[in-house]
Coordinates of C-alpha atoms in Angstrom, one line a residue:
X354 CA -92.7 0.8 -22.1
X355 CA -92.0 1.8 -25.7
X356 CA -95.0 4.1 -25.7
X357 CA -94.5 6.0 -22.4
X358 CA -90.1 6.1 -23.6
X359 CA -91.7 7.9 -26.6
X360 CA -93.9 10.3 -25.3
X361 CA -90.5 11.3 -23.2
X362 CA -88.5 11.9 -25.6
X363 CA -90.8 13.5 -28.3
X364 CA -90.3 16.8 -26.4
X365 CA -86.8 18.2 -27.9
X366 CA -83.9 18.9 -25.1
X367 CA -83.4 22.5 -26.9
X368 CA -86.8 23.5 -28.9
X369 CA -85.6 23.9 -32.4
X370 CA -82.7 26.7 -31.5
X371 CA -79.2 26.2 -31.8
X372 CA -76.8 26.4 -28.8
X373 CA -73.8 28.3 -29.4
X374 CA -70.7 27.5 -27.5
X375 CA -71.1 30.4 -25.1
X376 CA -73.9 28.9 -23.8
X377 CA -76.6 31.5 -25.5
X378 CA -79.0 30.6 -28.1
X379 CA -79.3 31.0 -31.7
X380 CA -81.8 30.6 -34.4
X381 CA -80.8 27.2 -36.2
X382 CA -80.0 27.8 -39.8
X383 CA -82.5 27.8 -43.0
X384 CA -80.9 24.9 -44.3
X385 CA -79.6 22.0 -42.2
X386 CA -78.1 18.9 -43.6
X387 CA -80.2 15.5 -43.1
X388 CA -78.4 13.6 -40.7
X389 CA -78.1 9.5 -40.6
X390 CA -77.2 7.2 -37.7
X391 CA -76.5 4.1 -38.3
X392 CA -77.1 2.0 -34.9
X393 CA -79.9 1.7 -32.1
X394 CA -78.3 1.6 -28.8
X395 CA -78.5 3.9 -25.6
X396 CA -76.0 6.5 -27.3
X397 CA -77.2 6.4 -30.8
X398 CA -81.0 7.4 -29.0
X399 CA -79.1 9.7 -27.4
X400 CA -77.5 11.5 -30.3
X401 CA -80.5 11.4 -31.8
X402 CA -82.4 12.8 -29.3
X403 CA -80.1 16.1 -29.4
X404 CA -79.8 16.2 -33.4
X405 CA -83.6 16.8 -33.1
X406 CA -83.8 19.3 -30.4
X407 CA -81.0 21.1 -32.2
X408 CA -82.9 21.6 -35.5
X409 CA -81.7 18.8 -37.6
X410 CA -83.6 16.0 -39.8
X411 CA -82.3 12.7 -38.6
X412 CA -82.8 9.3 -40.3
X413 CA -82.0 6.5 -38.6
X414 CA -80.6 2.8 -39.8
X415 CA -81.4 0.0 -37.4
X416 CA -81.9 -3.9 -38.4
X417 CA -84.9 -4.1 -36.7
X418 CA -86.6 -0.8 -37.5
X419 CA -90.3 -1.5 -36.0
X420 CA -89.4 -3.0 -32.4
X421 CA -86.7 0.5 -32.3
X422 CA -89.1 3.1 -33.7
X423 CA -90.8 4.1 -30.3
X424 CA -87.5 4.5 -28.2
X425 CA -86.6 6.9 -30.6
X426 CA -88.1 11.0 -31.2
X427 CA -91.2 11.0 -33.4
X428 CA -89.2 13.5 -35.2
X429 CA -86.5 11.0 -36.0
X430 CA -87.3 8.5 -38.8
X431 CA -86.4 4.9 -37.9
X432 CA -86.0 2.9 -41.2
X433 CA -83.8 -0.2 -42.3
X434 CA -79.9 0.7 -42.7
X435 CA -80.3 0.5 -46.5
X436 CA -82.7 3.8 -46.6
X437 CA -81.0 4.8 -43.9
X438 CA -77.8 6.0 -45.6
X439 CA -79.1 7.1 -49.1
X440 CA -79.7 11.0 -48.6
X441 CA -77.9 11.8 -45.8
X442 CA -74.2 13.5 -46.5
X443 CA -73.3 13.2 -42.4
X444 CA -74.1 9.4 -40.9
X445 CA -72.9 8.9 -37.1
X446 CA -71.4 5.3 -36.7
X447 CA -72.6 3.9 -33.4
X448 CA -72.1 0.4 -33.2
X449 CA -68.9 -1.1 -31.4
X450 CA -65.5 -2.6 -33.7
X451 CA -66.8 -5.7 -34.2
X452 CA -69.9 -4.4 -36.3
X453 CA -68.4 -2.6 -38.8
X454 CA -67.8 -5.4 -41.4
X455 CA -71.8 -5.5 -41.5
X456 CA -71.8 -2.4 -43.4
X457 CA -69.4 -3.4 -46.0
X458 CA -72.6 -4.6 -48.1
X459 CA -73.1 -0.8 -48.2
X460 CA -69.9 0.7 -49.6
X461 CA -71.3 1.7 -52.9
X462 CA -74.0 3.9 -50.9
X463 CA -71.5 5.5 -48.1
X464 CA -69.2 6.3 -50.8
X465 CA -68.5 10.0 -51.0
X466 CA -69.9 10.6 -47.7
X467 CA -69.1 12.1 -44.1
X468 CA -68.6 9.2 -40.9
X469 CA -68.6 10.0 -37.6
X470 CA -67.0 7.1 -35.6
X471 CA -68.4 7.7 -31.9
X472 CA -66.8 4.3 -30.9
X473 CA -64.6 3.6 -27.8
X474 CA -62.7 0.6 -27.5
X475 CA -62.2 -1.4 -23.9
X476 CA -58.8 -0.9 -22.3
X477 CA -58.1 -4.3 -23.4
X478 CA -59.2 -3.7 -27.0
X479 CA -57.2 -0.5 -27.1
X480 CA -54.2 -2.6 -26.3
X481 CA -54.8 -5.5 -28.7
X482 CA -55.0 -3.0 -31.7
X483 CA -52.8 -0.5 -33.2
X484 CA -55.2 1.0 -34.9
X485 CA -57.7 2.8 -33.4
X486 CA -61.7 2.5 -34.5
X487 CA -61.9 5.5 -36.7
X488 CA -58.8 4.5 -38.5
X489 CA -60.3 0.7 -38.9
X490 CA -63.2 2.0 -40.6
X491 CA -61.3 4.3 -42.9
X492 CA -59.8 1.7 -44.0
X493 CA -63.0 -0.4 -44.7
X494 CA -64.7 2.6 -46.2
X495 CA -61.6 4.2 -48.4
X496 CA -64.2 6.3 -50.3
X497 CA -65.6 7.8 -47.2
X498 CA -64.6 10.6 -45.5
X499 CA -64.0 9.1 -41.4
X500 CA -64.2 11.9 -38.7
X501 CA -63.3 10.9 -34.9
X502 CA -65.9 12.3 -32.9
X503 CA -68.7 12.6 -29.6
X504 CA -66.4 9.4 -28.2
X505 CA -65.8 11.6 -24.8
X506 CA -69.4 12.2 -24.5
X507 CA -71.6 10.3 -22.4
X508 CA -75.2 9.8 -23.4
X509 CA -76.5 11.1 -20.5
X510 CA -75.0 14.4 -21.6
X511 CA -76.6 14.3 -24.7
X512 CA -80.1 13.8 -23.4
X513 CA -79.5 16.5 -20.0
X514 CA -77.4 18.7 -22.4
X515 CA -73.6 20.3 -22.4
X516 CA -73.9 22.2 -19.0
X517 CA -74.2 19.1 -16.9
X518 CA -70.8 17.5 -18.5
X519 CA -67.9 18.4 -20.4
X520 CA -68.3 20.4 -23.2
X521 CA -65.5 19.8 -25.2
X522 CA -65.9 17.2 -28.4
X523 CA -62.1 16.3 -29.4
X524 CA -62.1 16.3 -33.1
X525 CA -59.6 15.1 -36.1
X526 CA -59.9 13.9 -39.3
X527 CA -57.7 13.5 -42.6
X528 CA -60.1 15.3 -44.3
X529 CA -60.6 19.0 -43.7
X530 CA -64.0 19.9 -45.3
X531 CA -65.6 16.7 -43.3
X532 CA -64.0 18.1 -40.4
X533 CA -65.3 21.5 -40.8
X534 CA -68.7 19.7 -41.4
X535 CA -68.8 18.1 -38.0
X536 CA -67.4 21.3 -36.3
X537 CA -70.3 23.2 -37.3
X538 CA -72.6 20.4 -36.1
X539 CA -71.2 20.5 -32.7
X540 CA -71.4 24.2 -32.0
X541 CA -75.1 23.6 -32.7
X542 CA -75.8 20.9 -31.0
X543 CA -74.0 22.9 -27.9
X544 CA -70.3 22.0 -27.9
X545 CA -67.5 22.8 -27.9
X546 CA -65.2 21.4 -30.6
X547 CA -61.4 20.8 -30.7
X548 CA -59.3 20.4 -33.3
X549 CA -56.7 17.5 -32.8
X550 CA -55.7 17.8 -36.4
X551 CA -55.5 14.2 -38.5
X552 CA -56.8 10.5 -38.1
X553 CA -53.7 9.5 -36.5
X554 CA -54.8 11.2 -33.5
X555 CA -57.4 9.0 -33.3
X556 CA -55.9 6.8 -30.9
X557 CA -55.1 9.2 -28.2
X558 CA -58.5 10.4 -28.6
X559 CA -60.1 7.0 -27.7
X560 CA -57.7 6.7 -25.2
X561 CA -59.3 9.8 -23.3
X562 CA -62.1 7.7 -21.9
X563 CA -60.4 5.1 -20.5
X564 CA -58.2 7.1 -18.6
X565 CA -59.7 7.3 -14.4
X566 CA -58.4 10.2 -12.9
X567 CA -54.8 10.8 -14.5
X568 CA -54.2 13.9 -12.4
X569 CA -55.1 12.2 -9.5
X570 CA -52.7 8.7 -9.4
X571 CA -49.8 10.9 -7.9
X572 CA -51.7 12.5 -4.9
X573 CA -53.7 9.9 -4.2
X574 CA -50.6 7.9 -4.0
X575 CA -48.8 10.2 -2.1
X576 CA -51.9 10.4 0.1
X577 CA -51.8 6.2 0.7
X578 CA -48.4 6.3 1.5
X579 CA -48.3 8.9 4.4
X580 CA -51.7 7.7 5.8
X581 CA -49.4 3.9 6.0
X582 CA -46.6 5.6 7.6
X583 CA -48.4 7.6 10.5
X584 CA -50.6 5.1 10.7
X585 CA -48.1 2.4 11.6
X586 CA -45.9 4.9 13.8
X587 CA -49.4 5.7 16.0
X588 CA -49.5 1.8 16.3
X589 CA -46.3 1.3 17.5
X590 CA -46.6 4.2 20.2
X591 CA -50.5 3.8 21.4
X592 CA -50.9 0.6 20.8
X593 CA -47.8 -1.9 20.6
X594 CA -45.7 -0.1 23.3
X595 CA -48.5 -0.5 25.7
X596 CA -48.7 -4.1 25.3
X597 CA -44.9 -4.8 25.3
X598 CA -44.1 -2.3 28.2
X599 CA -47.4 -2.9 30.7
X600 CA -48.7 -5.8 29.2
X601 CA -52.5 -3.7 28.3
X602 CA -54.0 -4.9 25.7
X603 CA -55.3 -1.2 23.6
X604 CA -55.9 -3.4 20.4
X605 CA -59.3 -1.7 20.1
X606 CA -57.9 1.8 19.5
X607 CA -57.2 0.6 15.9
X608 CA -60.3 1.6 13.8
X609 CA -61.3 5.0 15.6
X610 CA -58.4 6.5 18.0
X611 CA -55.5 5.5 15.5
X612 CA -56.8 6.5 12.5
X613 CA -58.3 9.7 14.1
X614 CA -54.5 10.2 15.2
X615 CA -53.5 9.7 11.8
X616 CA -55.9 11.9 9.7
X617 CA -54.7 15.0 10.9
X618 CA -51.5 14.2 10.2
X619 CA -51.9 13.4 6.8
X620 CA -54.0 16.0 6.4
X621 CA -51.3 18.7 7.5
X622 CA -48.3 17.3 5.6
X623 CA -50.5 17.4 2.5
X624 CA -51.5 20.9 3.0
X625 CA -47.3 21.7 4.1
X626 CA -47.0 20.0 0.5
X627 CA -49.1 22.4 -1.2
X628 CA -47.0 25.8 -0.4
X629 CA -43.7 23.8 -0.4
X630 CA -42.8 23.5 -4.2
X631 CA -43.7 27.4 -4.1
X632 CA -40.7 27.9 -1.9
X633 CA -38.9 25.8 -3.7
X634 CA -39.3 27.5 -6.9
X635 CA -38.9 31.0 -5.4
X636 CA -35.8 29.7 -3.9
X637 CA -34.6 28.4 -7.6
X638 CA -35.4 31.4 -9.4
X639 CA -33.9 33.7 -6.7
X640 CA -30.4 31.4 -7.2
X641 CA -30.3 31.6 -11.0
X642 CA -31.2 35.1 -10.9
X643 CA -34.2 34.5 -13.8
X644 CA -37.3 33.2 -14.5
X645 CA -36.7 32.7 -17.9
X646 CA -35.2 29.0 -17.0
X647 CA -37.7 26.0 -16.8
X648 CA -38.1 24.3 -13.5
X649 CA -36.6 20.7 -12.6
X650 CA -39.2 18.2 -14.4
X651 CA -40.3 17.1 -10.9
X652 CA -40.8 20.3 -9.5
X653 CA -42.6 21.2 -12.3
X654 CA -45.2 17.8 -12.0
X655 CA -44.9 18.8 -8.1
X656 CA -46.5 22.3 -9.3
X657 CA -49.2 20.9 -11.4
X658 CA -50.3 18.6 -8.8
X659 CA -50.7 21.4 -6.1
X660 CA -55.0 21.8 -6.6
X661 CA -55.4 17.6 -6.1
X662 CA -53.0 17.3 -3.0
X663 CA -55.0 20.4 -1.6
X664 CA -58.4 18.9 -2.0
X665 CA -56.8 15.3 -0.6
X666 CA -55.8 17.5 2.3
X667 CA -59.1 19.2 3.0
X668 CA -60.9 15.3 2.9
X669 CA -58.7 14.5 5.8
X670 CA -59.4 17.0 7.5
X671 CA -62.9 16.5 6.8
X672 CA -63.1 12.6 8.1
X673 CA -60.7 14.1 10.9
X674 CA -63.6 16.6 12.4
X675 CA -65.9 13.8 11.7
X676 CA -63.8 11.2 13.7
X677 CA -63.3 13.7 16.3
X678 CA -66.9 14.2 16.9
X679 CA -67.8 10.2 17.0
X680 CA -64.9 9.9 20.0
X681 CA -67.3 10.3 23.0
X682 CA -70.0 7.9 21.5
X683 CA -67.6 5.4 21.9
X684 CA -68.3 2.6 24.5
X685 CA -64.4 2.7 25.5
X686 CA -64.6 6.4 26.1
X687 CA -67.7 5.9 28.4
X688 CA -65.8 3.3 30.9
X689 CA -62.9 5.6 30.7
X690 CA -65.3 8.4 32.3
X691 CA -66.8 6.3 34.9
X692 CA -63.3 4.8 35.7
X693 CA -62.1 8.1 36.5
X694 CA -65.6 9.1 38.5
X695 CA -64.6 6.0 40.9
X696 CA -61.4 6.9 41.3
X697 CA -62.2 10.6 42.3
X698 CA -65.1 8.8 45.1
X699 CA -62.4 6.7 46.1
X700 CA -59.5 10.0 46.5
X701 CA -63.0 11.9 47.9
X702 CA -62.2 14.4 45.5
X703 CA -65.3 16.6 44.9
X704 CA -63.9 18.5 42.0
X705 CA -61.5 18.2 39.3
X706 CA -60.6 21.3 37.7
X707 CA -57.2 21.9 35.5
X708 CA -57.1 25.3 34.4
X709 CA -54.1 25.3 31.9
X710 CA -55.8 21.9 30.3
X711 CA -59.5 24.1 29.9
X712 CA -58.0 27.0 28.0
X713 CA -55.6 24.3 26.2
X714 CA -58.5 22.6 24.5
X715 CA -60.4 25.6 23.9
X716 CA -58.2 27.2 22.0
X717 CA -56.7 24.3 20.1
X718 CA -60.5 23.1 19.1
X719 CA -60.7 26.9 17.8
X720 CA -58.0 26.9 16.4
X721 CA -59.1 23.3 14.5
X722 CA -62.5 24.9 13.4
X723 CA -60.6 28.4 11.8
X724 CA -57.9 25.8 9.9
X725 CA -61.3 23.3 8.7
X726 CA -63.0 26.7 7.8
X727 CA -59.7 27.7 5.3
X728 CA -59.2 25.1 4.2
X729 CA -63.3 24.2 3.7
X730 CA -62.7 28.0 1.5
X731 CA -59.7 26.6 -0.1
X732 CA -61.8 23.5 -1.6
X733 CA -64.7 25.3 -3.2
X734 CA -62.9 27.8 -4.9
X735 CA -60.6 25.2 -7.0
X736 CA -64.6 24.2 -8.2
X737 CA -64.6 25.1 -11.8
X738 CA -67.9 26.7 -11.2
X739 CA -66.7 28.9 -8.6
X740 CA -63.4 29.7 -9.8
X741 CA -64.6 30.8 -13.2
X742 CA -66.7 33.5 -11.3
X743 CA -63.1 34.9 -9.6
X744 CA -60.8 36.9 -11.5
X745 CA -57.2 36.4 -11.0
X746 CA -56.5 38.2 -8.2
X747 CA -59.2 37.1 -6.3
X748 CA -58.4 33.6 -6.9
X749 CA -55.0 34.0 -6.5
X750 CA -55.8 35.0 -3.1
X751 CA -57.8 33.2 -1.7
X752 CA -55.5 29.9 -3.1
X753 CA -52.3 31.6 -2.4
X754 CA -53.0 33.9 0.7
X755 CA -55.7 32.1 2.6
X756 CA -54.3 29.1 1.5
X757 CA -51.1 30.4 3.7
X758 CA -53.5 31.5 6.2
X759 CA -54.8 28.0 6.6
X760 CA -51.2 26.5 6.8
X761 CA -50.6 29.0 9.9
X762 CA -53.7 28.1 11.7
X763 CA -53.1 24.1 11.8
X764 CA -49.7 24.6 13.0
X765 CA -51.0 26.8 15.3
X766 CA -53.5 23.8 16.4
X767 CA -50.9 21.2 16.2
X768 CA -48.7 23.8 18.9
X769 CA -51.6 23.9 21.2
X770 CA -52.3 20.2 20.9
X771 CA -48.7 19.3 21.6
X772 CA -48.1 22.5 24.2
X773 CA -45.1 21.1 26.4
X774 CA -45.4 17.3 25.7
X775 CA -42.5 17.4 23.2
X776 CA -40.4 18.0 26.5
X777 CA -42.1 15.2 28.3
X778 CA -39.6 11.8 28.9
X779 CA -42.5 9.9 28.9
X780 CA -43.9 10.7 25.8
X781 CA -41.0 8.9 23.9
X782 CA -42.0 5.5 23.7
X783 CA -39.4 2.9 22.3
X784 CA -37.7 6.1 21.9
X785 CA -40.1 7.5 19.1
X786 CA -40.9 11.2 19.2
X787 CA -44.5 12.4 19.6
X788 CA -46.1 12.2 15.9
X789 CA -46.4 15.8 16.3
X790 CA -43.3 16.8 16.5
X791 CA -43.0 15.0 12.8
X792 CA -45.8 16.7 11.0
X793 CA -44.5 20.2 12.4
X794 CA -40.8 19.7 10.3
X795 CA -41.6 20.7 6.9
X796 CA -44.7 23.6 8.0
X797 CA -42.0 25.4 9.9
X798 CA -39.3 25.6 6.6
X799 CA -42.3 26.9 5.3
X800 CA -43.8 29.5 7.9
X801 CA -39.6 30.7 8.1
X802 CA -39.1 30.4 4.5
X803 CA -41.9 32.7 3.8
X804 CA -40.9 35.1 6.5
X805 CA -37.4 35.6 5.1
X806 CA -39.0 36.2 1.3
X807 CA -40.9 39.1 3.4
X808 CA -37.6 40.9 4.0
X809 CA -37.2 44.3 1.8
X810 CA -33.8 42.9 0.0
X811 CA -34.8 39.4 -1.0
X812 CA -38.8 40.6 -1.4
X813 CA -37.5 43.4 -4.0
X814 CA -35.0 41.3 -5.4
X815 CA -37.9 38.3 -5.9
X816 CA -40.3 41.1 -7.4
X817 CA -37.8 42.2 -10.2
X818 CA -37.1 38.9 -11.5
X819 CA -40.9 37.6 -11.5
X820 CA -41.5 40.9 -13.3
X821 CA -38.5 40.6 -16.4
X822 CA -35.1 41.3 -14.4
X823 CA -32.5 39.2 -15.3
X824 CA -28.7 38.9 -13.3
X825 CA -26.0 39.1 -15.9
X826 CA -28.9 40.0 -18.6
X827 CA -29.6 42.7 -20.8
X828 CA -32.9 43.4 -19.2
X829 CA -32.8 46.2 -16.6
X830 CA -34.9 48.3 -15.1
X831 CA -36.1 50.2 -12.5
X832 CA -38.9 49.1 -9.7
X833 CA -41.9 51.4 -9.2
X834 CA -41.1 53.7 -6.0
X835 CA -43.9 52.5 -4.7
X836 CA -42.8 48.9 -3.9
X837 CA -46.0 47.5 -2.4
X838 CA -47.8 49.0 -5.7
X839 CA -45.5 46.8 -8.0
X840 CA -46.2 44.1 -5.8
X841 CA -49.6 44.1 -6.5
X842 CA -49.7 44.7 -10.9
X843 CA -47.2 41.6 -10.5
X844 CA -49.0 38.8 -12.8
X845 CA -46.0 36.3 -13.0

């Protein structure tokens, strides 16, 4: 296994050229420092593995230098962690906490020289201790220079390379020279480095890792808590009214018809929730008369959250289409259809024909494929990868117009799905509205709130404030005569 790991990883990731941080290559410099790591593990091969392809000379220090040697490059010398650290000026530290009291034995060797602590602590560890890794082993090694560093990087992005993870490498350091050491080093190796300025920041940096989808707790909460609410309203109406009125027993609508009930909803609220701060904020600024004044702190979260609670929508939407399709598979739906072909043999009915129902579903299923479409539009252009190819305007409207666009077609699907059963007695069961009629509430502020901005006086009056006017200010100015012209140059 050794042998074949070897022959794998002989062949360096980048030939010997340097990547620059814009992604093209460059000719790796005359004279590169030899490099040391001191540890054997899955991300010290890594590391490795991309110090060689990037044009370095790396040495490195493992206890048990003969069984390691073939998991490591040829290029890379595997040796005992006493040879391992004598010429190199720049040694990597990748081994976990609890290892670094090992290499106290070599503190006359490391002194004077560059660490790189690639550590991360467990979320448990990085409660137990105030001090973070790097700032441990500074003060173990006080003659040694300890840059935080690589800790965000996975080693499978070391081995496939910086395009297929993030490229940034969060950097800091007490000492500037060693930091400026390391900074180089990660440009070459592909990188892109950021300062975070001294040691103390160490402990936010290690922190990073540990974090699972920070931007996401909100929505997704958000998200939970709507899906709970429609999904217990839909229960009480389809299901629990039924059995307390007529005594039918409709229990089995719970996995597939009640949550197919509830997805949409979700999904449509979400996306209302998207355009809705928007208003909010236009409404603010149009009130104080500037934009010059920050936002309310949770309208300003609300803001910030607008690209995960768009996304949350579209997967609704998604599992919705998805549901919908998997209805007439079911075994309920297939009795239903065979009830109601008795029933028209026994009324000697020979056809069944309802021509408001026909165009009814035809154009509220369109009207459901042009919203999934949007919205489908809406959700691969807030891809990095795609929204780095879009200038601003183009992004801006597909995210702000479309996005709009989107919003109109799913009311105008929920309309044709309700069509006159909001005025139908029988449809309030235990006096409860059709979920509909719910979900339509805030889309409507929306749909009217962005008509009235649309009106010349409060349109012009929005445009000169987004573009510097102030009420009461010194700032004044004169619009463009061509209004729809200023609209358009209008970055803010």
């Amino acid at each position: 296994v050794a042998t074949r790991t070897s022959g794998k990883m002989d062949k360096p990731l980048i030939s010997h050229h340097l990547v620059d941080s814009d992604g093209s290559l460059a000719e790796a410099p005359s004279e590169v420092p030899k490099v040391g790591i001191l540890g054997s593990g899955d991300f010290a091969r890594s590391l490795a593995t991309r110090l060689v392809g990037s044009g370095f000379s790396v040495v490195v220090g493992s206890r048990n230098p003969k069984r390691m040697a073939g998991l490591f490059p040829s290029a890379a010398r595997v040796t005992l962690q006493e040879e391992a650290v004598g010429s190199p000026e720049v040694i990597f530290v990748a081994m976990f906490r609890e290892h670094y009291s090992t290499l106290c034995g070599l503190s006359d060797q490391l002194a004077g020289k560059i660490l790189v602590d690639v550590s991360n602590p467990t979320e448990r560890e990085h409660l137990q201790h105030h001090q973070s890794n790097a700032e441990y082993l500074a003060s173990l090694f006080p003659t040694c220079a300890v840059v935080k560093a690589f800790n965000v990087i996975s080693a499978w992005t070391l081995q496939s390379g910086p395009r297929d993870g993030n490229r940034q490498v969060p950097i800091c350091s007490d000492q500037s020279e060693a930091k400026r050491t390391v900074l180089e080093m990660v440009r070459a190796m592909g990188f892109t480095p950021v300062d975070m300025g001294s040691l103390a920041s160490a402990r936010e940096v290690e922190a990073m890792p540990l974090r699972l989808f920070p931007g996401w707790k909100v929505p997704a909460l958000l998200a939970l808590g709507l899906f709970i609410f429609f999904y217990a309203y839909n229960f009480v109406r389809d299901v629990l009214e039924p059995y307390v009125q007529e005594g039918k027993n409709k229990f089995y609508k719970l996995p597939v018809f009640v949550v197919n009930t509830t997805l949409p909803c979700v999904a449509y609220v979400l996306l209302s929730l998207v355009y809705l701060p928007g208003v909010l904020a236009a409404a603010l600024q149009l009130r104080r008369g500037t934009k010059y004044q920050r936002f309310p702190d949770w309208l300003d979260h609300w803001l910030q959250h607008r690209k995960q609670i768009g996304l949350l929508s579209f997967f609704c939407a998604a599992l919705h289409a998805l549901y919908s399709l998997c209805l007439p598979l079911r075994r309920s739906h297939r009795y239903d259809l065979v009830n109601l072909a008795v029933k028209q043999v026994l009324t000697n009915k020979s056809h069944l024909w309802n021509e408001e129902e026909v165009w009814r579903m035809e154009i509220y299923l369109s009207l459901g494929v042009l919203a999934l479409g949007m919205l489908s539009l809406l959700a691969v252009t807030s891809l990095p990868s795609i929204a780095n190819s879009l200038n601003w305007r183009e992004f801006s409207f597909v995210q702000s117009t479309l996005g709009f666009v989107a919003l109109v077609l799913s009311t105008l699907h929920t309309l044709t799905y309700g069509w006159t059963r909001a005025f139908e007695e029988s449809r309030y069961k235990f006096f409860l509205p059709p979920t509909f009629t719910l979900t339509l509430l805030v889309p409507c502020v929306i749909i009217l709130a962005k008509g009235l901005f649309l009106l010349p006086c409060i349109s012009r009056r929005l445009t000169k404030i987004r573009r510097g006017w102030e009420k009461d200010g010194s700032i004044r100015f004169t619009l463009p005569v061509d209004h729809a012209l200023a609209q358009k140059t209008s970055h803010v």
